[in-house]
Short mmCIF file of C-alpha atoms and ligand atoms in Angstrom, two decimals:
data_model
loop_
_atom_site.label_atom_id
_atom_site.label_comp_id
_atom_site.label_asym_id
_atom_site.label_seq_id
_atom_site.Cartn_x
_atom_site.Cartn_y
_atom_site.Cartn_z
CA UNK A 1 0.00 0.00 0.00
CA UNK A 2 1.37 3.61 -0.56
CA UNK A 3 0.89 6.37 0.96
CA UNK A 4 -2.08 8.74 0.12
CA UNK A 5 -1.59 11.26 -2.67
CA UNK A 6 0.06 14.25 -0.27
CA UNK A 7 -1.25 17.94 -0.75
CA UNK A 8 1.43 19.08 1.34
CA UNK A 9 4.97 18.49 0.35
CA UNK A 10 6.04 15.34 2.05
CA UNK A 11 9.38 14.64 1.41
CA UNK A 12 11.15 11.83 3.30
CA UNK A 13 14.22 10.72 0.85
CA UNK A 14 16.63 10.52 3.75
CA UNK A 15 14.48 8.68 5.95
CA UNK A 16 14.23 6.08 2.73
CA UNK A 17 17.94 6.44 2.48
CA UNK A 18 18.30 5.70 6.63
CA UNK A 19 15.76 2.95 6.03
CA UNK A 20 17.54 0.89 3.05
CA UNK A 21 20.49 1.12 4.98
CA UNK A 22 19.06 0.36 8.23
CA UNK A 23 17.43 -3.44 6.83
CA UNK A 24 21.08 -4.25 5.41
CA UNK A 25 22.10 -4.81 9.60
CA UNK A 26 18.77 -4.93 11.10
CA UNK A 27 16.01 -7.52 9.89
CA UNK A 28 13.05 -5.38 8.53
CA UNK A 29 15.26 -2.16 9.26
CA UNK A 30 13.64 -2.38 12.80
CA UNK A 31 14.43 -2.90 16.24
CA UNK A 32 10.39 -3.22 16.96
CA UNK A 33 8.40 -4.91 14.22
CA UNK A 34 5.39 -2.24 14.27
CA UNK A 35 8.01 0.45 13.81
CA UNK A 36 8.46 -1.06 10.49
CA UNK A 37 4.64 0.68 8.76
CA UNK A 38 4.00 -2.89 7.81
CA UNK A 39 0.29 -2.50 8.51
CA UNK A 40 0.09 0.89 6.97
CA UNK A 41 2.94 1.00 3.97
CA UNK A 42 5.11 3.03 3.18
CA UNK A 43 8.33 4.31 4.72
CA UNK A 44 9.05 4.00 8.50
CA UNK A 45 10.34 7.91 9.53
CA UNK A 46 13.50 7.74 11.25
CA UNK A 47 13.39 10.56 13.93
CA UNK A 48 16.53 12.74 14.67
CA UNK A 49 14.79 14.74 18.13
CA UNK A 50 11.52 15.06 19.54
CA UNK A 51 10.44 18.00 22.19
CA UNK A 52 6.72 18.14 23.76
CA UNK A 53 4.21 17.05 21.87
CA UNK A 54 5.75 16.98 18.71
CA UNK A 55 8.81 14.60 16.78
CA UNK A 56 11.10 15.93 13.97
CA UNK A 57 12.00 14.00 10.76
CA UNK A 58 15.11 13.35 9.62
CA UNK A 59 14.04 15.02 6.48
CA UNK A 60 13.11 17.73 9.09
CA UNK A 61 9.09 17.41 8.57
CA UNK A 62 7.33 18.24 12.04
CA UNK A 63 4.58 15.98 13.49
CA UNK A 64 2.02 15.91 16.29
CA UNK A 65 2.95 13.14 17.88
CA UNK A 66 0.12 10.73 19.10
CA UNK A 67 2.81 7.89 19.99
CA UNK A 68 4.65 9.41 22.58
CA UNK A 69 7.63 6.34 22.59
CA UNK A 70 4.04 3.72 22.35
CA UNK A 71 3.08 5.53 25.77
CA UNK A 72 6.38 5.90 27.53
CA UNK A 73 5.98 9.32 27.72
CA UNK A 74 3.40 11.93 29.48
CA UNK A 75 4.88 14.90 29.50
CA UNK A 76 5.94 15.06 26.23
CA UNK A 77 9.68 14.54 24.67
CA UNK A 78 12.28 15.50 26.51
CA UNK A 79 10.93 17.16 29.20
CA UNK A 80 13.93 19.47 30.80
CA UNK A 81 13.43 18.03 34.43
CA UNK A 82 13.02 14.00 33.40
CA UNK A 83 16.40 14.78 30.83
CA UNK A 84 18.28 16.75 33.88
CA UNK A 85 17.30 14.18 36.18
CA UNK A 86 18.66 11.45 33.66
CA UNK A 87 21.81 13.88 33.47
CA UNK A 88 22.93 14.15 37.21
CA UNK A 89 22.32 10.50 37.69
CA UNK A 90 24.12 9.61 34.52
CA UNK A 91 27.63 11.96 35.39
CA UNK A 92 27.64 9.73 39.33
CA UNK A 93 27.58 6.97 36.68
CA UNK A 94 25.97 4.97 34.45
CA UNK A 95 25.70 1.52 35.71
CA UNK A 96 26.55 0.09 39.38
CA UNK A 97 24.91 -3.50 39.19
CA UNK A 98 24.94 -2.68 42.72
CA UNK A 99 22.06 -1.05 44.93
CA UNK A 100 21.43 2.55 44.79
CA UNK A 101 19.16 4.78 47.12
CA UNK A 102 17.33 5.79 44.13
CA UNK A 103 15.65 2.64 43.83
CA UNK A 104 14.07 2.37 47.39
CA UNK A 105 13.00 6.18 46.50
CA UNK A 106 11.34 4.66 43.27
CA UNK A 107 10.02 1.50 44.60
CA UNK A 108 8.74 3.67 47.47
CA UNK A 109 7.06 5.78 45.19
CA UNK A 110 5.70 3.00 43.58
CA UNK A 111 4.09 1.00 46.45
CA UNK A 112 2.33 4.30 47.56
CA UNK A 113 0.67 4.68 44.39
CA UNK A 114 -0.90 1.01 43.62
CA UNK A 115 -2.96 -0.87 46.17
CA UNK A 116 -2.06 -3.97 45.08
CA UNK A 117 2.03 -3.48 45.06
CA UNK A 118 3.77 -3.90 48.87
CA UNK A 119 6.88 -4.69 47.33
CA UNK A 120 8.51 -4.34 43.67
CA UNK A 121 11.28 -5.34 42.17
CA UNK A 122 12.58 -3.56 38.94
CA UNK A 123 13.39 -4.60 35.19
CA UNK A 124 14.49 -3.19 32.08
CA UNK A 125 11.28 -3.94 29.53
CA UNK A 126 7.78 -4.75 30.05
CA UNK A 127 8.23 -8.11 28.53
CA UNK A 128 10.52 -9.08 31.31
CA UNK A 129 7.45 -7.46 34.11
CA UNK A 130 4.88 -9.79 33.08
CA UNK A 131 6.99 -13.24 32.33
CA UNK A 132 9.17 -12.77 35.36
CA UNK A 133 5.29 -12.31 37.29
CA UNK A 134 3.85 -15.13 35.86
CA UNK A 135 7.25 -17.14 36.76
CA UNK A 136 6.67 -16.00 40.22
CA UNK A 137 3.06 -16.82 39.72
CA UNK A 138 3.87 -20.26 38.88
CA UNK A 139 6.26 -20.40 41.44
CA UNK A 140 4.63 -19.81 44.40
CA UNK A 141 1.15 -21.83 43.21
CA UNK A 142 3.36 -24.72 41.96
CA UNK A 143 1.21 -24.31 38.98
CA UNK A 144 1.67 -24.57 35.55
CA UNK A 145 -0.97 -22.93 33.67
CA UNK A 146 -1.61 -19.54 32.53
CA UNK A 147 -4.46 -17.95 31.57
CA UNK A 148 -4.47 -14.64 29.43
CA UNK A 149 -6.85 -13.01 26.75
CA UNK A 150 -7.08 -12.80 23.10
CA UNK A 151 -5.52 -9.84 21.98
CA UNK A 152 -4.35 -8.42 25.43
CA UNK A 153 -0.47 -7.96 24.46
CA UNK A 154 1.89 -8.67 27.89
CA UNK A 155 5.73 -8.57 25.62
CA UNK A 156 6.95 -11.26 23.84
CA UNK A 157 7.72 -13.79 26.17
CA UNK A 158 6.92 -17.58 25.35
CA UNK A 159 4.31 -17.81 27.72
CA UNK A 160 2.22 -15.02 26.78
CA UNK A 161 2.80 -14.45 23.28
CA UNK A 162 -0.22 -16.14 21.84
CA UNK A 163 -2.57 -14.89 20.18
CA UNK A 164 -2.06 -11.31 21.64
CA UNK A 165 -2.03 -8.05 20.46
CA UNK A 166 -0.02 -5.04 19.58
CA UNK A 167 2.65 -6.62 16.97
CA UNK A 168 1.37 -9.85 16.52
CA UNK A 169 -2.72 -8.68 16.00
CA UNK A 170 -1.49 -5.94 13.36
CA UNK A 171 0.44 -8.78 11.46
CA UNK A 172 -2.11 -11.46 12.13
CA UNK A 173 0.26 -14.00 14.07
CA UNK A 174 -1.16 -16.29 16.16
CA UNK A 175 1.54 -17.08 17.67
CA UNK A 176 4.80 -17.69 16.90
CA UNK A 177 7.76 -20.32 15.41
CA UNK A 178 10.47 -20.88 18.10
CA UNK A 179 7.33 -20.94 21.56
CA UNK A 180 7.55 -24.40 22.22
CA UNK A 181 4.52 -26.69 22.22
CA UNK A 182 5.31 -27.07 25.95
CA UNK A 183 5.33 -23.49 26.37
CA UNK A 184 1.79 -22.64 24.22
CA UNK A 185 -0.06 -25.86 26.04
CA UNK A 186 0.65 -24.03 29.50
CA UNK A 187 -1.29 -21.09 27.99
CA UNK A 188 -4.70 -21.06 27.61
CA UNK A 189 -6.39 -18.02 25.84
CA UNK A 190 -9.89 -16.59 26.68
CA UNK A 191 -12.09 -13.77 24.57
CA UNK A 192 -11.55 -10.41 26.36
CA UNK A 193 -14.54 -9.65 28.81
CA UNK A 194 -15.66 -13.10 28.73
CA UNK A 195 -16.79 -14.10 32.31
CA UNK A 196 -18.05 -17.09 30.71
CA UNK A 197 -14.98 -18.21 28.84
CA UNK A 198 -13.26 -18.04 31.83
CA UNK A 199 -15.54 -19.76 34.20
CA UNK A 200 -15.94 -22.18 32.42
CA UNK A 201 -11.90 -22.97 31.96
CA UNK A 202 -11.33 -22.68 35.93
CA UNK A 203 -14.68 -25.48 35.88
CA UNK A 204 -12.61 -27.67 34.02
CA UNK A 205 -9.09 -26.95 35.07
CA UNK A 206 -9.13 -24.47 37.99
CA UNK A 207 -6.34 -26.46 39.69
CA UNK A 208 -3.92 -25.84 37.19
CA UNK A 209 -4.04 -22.59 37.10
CA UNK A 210 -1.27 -20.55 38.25
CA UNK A 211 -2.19 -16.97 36.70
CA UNK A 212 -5.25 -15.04 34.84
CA UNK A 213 -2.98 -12.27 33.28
CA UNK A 214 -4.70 -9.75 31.66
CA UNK A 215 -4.54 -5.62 30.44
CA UNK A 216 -7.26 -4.31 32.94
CA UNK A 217 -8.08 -1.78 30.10
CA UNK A 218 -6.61 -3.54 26.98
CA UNK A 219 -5.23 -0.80 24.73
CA UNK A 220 -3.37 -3.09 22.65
CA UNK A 221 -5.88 -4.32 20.24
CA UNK A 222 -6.77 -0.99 19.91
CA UNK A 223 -8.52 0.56 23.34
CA UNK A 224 -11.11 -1.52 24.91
CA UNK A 225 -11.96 -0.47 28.53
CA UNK A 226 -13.27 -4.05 30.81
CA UNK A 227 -17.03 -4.68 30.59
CA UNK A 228 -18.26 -3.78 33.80
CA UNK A 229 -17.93 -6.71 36.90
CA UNK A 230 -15.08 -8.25 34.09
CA UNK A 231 -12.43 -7.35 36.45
CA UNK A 232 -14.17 -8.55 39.90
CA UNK A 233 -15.42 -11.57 38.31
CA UNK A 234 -11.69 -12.56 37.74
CA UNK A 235 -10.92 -11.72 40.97
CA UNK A 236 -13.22 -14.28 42.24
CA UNK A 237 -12.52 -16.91 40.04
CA UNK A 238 -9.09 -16.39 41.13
CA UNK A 239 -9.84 -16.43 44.86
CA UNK A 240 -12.25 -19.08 44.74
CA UNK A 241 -9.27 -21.00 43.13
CA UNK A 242 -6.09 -20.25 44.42
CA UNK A 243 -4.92 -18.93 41.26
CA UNK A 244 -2.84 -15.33 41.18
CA UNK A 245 -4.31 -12.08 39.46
CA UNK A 246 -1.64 -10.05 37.44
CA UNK A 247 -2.55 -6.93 36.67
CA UNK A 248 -0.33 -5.64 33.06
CA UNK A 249 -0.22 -2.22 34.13
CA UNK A 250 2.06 -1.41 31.47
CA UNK A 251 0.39 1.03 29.84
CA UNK A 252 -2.24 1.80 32.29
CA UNK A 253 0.13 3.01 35.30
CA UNK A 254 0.84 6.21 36.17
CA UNK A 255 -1.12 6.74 32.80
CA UNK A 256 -5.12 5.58 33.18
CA UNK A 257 -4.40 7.35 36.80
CA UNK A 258 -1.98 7.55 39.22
CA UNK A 259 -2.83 4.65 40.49
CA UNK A 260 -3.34 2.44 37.50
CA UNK A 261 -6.36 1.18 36.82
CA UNK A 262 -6.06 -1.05 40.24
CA UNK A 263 -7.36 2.24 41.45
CA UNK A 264 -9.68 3.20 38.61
CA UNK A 265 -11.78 0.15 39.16
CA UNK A 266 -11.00 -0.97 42.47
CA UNK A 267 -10.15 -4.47 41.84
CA UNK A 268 -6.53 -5.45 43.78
CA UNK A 269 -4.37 -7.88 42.04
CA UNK A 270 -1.69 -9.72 43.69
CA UNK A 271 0.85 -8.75 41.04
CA UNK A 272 1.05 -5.94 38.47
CA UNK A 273 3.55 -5.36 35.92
CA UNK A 274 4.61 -2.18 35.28
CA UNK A 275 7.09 -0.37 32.60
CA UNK A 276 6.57 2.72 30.08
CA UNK A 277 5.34 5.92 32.14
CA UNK A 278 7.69 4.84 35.55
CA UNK A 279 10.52 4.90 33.21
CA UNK A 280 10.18 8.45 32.29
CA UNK A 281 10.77 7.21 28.37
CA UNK A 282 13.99 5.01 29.58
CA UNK A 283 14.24 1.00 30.19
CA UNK A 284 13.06 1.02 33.20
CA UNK A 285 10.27 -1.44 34.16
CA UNK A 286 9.31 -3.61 37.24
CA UNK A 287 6.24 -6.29 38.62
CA UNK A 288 5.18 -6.16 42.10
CA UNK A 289 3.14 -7.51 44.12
CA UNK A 290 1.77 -9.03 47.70
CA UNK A 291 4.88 -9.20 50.25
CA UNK A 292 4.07 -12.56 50.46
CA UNK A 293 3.88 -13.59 46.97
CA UNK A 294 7.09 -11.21 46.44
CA UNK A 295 9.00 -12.76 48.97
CA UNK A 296 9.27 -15.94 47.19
CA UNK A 297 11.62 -14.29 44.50
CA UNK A 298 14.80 -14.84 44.74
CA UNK A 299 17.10 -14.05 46.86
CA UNK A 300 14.88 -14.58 49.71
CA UNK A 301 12.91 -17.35 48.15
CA UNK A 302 13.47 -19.89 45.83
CA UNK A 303 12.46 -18.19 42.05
CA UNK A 304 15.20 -17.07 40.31
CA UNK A 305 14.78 -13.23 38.69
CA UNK A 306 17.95 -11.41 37.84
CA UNK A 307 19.41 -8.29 35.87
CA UNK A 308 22.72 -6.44 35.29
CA UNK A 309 20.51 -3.35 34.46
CA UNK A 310 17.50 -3.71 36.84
CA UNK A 311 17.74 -0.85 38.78
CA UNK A 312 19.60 1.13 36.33
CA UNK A 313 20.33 4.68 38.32
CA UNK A 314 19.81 7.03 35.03
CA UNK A 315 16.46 4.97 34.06
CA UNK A 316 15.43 5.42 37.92
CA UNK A 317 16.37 8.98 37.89
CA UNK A 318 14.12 9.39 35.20
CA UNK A 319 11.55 7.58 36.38
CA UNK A 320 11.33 9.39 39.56
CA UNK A 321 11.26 12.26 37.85
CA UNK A 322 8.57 11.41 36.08
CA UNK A 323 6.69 10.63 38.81
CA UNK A 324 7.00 13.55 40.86
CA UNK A 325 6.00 15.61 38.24
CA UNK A 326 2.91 13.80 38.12
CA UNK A 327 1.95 14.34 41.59
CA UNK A 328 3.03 18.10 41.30
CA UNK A 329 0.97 18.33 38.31
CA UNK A 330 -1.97 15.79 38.46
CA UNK A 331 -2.51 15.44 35.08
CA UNK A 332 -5.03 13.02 34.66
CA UNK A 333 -7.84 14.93 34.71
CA UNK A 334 -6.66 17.87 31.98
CA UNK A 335 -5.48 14.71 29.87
CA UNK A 336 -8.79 13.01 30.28
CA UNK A 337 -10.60 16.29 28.79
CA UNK A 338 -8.30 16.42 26.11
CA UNK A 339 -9.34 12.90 25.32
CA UNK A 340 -13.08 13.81 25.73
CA UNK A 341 -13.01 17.03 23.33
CA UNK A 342 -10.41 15.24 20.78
CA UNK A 343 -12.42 12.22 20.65
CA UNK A 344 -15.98 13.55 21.00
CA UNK A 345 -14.62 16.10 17.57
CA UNK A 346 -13.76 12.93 15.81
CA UNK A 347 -16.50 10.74 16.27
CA UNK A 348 -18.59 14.08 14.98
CA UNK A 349 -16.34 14.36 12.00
CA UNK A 350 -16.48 10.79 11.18
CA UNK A 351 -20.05 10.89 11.51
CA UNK A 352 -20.44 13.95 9.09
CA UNK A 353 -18.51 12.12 6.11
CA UNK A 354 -20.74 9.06 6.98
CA UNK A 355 -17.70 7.22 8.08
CA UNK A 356 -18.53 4.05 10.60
CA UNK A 357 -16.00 4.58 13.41
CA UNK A 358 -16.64 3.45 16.86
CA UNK A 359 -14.36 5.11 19.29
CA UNK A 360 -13.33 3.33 22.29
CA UNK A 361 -12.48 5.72 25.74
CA UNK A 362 -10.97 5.23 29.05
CA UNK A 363 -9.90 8.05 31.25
CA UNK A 364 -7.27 9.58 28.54
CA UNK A 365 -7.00 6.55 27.01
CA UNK A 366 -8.57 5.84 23.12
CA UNK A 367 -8.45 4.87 19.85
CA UNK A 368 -10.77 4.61 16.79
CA UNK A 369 -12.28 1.62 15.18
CA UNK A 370 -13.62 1.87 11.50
CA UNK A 371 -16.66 -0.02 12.12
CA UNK A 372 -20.46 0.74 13.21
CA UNK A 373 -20.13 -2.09 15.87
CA UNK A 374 -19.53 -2.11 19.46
CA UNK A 375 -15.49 -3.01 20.27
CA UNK A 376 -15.45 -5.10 23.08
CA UNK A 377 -12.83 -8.02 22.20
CA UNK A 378 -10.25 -8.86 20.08
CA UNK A 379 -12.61 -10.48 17.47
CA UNK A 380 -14.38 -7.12 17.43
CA UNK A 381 -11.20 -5.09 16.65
CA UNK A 382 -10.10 -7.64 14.29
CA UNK A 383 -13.34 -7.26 12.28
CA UNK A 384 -12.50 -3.20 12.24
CA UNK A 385 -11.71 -1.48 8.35
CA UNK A 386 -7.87 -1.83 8.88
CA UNK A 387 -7.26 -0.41 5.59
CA UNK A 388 -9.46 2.66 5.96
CA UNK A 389 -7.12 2.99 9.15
CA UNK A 390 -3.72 2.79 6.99
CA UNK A 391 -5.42 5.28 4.67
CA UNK A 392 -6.33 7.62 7.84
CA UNK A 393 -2.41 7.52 8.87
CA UNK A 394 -0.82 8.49 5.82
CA UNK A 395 -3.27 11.75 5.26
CA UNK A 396 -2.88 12.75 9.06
CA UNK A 397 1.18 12.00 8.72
CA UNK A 398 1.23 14.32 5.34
CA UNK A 399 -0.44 16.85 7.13
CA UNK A 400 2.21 16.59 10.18
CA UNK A 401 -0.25 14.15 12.73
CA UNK A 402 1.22 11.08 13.73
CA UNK A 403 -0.61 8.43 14.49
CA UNK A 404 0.04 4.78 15.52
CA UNK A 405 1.36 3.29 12.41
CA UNK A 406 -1.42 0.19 13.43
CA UNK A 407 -4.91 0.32 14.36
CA UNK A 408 -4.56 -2.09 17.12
CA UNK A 409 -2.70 0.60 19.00
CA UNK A 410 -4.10 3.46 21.37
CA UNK A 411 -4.02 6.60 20.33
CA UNK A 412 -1.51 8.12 23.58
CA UNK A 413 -1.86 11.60 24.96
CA UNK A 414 0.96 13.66 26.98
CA UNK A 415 0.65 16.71 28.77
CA UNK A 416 1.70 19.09 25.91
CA UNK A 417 -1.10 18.04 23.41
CA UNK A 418 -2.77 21.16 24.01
CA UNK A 419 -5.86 23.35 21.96
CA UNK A 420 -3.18 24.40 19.42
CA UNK A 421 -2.47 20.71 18.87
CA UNK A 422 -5.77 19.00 18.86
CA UNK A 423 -6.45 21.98 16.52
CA UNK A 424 -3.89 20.49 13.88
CA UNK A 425 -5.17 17.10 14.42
CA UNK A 426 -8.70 17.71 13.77
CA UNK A 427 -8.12 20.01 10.90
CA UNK A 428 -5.64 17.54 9.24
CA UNK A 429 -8.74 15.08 10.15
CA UNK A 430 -11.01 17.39 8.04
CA UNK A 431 -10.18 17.05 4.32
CA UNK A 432 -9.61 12.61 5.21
CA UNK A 433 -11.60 11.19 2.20
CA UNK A 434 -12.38 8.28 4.13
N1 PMP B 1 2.49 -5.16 28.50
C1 PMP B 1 1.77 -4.23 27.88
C2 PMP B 1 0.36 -3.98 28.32
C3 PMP B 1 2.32 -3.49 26.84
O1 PMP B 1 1.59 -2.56 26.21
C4 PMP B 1 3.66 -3.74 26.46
C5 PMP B 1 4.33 -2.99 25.32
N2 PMP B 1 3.57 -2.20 24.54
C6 PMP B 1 4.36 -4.73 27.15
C7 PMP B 1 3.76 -5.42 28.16
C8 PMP B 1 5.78 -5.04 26.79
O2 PMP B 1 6.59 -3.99 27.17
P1 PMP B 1 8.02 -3.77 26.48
O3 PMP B 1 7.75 -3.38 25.08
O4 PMP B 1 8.65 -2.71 27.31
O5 PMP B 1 8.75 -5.07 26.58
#
């Protein structure tokens, strides 16, 4: 697919250049396969500096960026206090593989904020938050299964890589060559807000299970917010069982609220998974969880979890950083009216050109669905026009918008989106063809 006929001169020859080069050392000339505009076409932009709410070419086109490092980031690029903060830590040095104060002032940050987190230990990615929780999961049930949901997207570790969303939903894998059949038989999948589903697998199998894993707002098949009692019902099923909750806070910490959705919903889990907005757009991730159920990692308890840069003082700079501008600022509720005017404009355009295009909300989370059908699981979101989405990306990205280069990705909000910027996306928005 190319890119839409441009009214506005476009030109990105030296992000082609950086790209040809770029797949001659790195497969698909990407480091992240939905980097790569597979599900849209066209050329991926290679970015030389971002500040706010906007990224910069390398061909030195400006965009609004509605990415924000796939959610990493809430106050915008480079943000002078997160980047200073990053800066004194970095000149003490870089890397101790040793214990720093700065993560007890993290962690203790951390286990404030979320109900269901007395104790966390850190990581570098959000894959490594949820498979090192469900390890500990299995660990401390001496269980083997794990249960998860069709398109809910937890990283790409073997146990929780099938059928999930994000990458593998925009390029239709179901799972993946190299998970062994061990490791996909100790994962059972379940439609997204289906009670039922998931009843029924703890009626035949409850004792096996070690972990229901799951997005408590999913927002990476696109955004779709838990039906309500969804979350609570698991929590039963759980209790009733002896199975473990994990919470993939990911995306929704720091982000849905303060408090992660946990909060949002009030449904505890015994272990959430956290990465992206904590890390103040570094690697910087972690899973916590009840003492007890944390206690059993290693090295007070038996499961083994490990990392030369968990911890790492300049990503845990940043991340407090991050953090305490948060609670200075309390954001959520100027983002969540954002979200509310930019989306409630939208669904009015859309509407006007006799587009179908549901538009799924929670808090300042969203994204848009080109369909005239409730979104409420993966199947759903599957079923969406993808192709009128691909279409949507290259008009808004020729008139300096970018969007998620996928439709199975949320639509992600910092602080410095403001009018002037919703302004340019809804404009850009108003001469899309459909
Ligand atoms: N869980 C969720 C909910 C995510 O959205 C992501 C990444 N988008 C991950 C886990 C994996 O995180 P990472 O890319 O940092 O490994």
């Amino acid at each position: 697919m190319s890119a839409a006929a441009s009214p506005y001169p476009h030109v990105v020859t030296l992000s082609e250049e950086l790209f040809a080069r770029a797949r001659g050392v790195i497969p698909g000339g990407v480091d992240s396969p939905v980097r790569g505009f597979g599900a849209v076409g066209g050329t991926p932009l290679f970015y030389d500096r971002g500040e706010g709410a906007y990224v910069w070419d390398v061909d030195g086109n400006r965009y609004v960026d509605l990415v924000q490092s796939w959610g990493a980031l809430l106050f915008g690029h480079a943000h002078p206090e997160i980047v200073q903060a990053a800066i004194d830590a970095a000149k003490k040095g870089t890397s101790f593989g040793a214990p720093t104060e700065l993560e007890i002032e993290l962690a203790s940050r951390i286990v404030a904020a979320l109900p269901g987190v007395d104790m966390v230990r850190f990581v570098s990615s959000g894959t490594e938050a949820a498979m090192s929780a469900v390890r500990l999961a299995r660990g401390v049930t001496g269980r083997d299964l794990a249960v998860k949901f069709d398109g809910c997207y937890h990283g790409h570790s073997d146990a929780l890589l099938t059928r999930s969303g994000s990458g593998p939903a925009t390029f239709g894998i179901p799972g993946t060559p190299g998970v062994t059949r061990g490791a996909a038989r100790d994962t059972i999948g379940a439609p997204y807000n289906d009670l039922e589903a998931v009843r029924t697998i703890f009626a035949e199998r409850g004792d096996d299970v070690a972990v229901v894993a799951v997005e408590p707002v999913a927002a990476n098949m696109g955004v779709v917010p838990p039906a309500p009692g969804f979350l609570q019902g698991l929590r039963d099923l759980c209790d009733a069982s002896g199975a473990l909750l994990l919470f993939d806070e990911v995306i929704t910490g720091f982000r849905l609220a303060y408090g992660g959705a946990q909060t949002a919903f009030g449904v505890t889990p015994d272990l959430t998974a956290l990465g992206k907005v904590m890390g103040g757009g570094f690697p910087n991730a972690a899973f916590g969880g009840r003492r007890d159920v944390m206690e059993h990692l290693s090295p007070v308890g038996p499961v083994y979890q490990a990392g030369t840069l968990s911890g790492n003082p300049v990503a845990v700079a940043a991340g407090i950083a991050a953090l305490d501008l948060a609670r200075r600022f309390d954001p959520y509720p100027g983002l969540e009216q954002t979200a509310d005017q930019l989306t409630a404009s939208l669904a009015g355009m859309f509407a006007s050109k006799g587009v179908p295009a549901t538009i799924n909300r929670a808090a300042s989370l969203f994204s848009i669905f080109f369909t005239d059908g409730p979104v409420r699981n993966f199947e759903d979101a599957t079923s969406a026009d993808h192709d009128r989405y691909a279409r949507l990306f290259h008009h808004q990205l020729a008139h300096g918008v970018a969007l998620p280069p996928s439709g199975f990705e949320l639509w992600t909000l910092g602080t410095q989106h403001g009018p002037e910027e919703i302004a340019m996306i809804l404009e850009a928005v108003s001469s899309f063809a459909g």
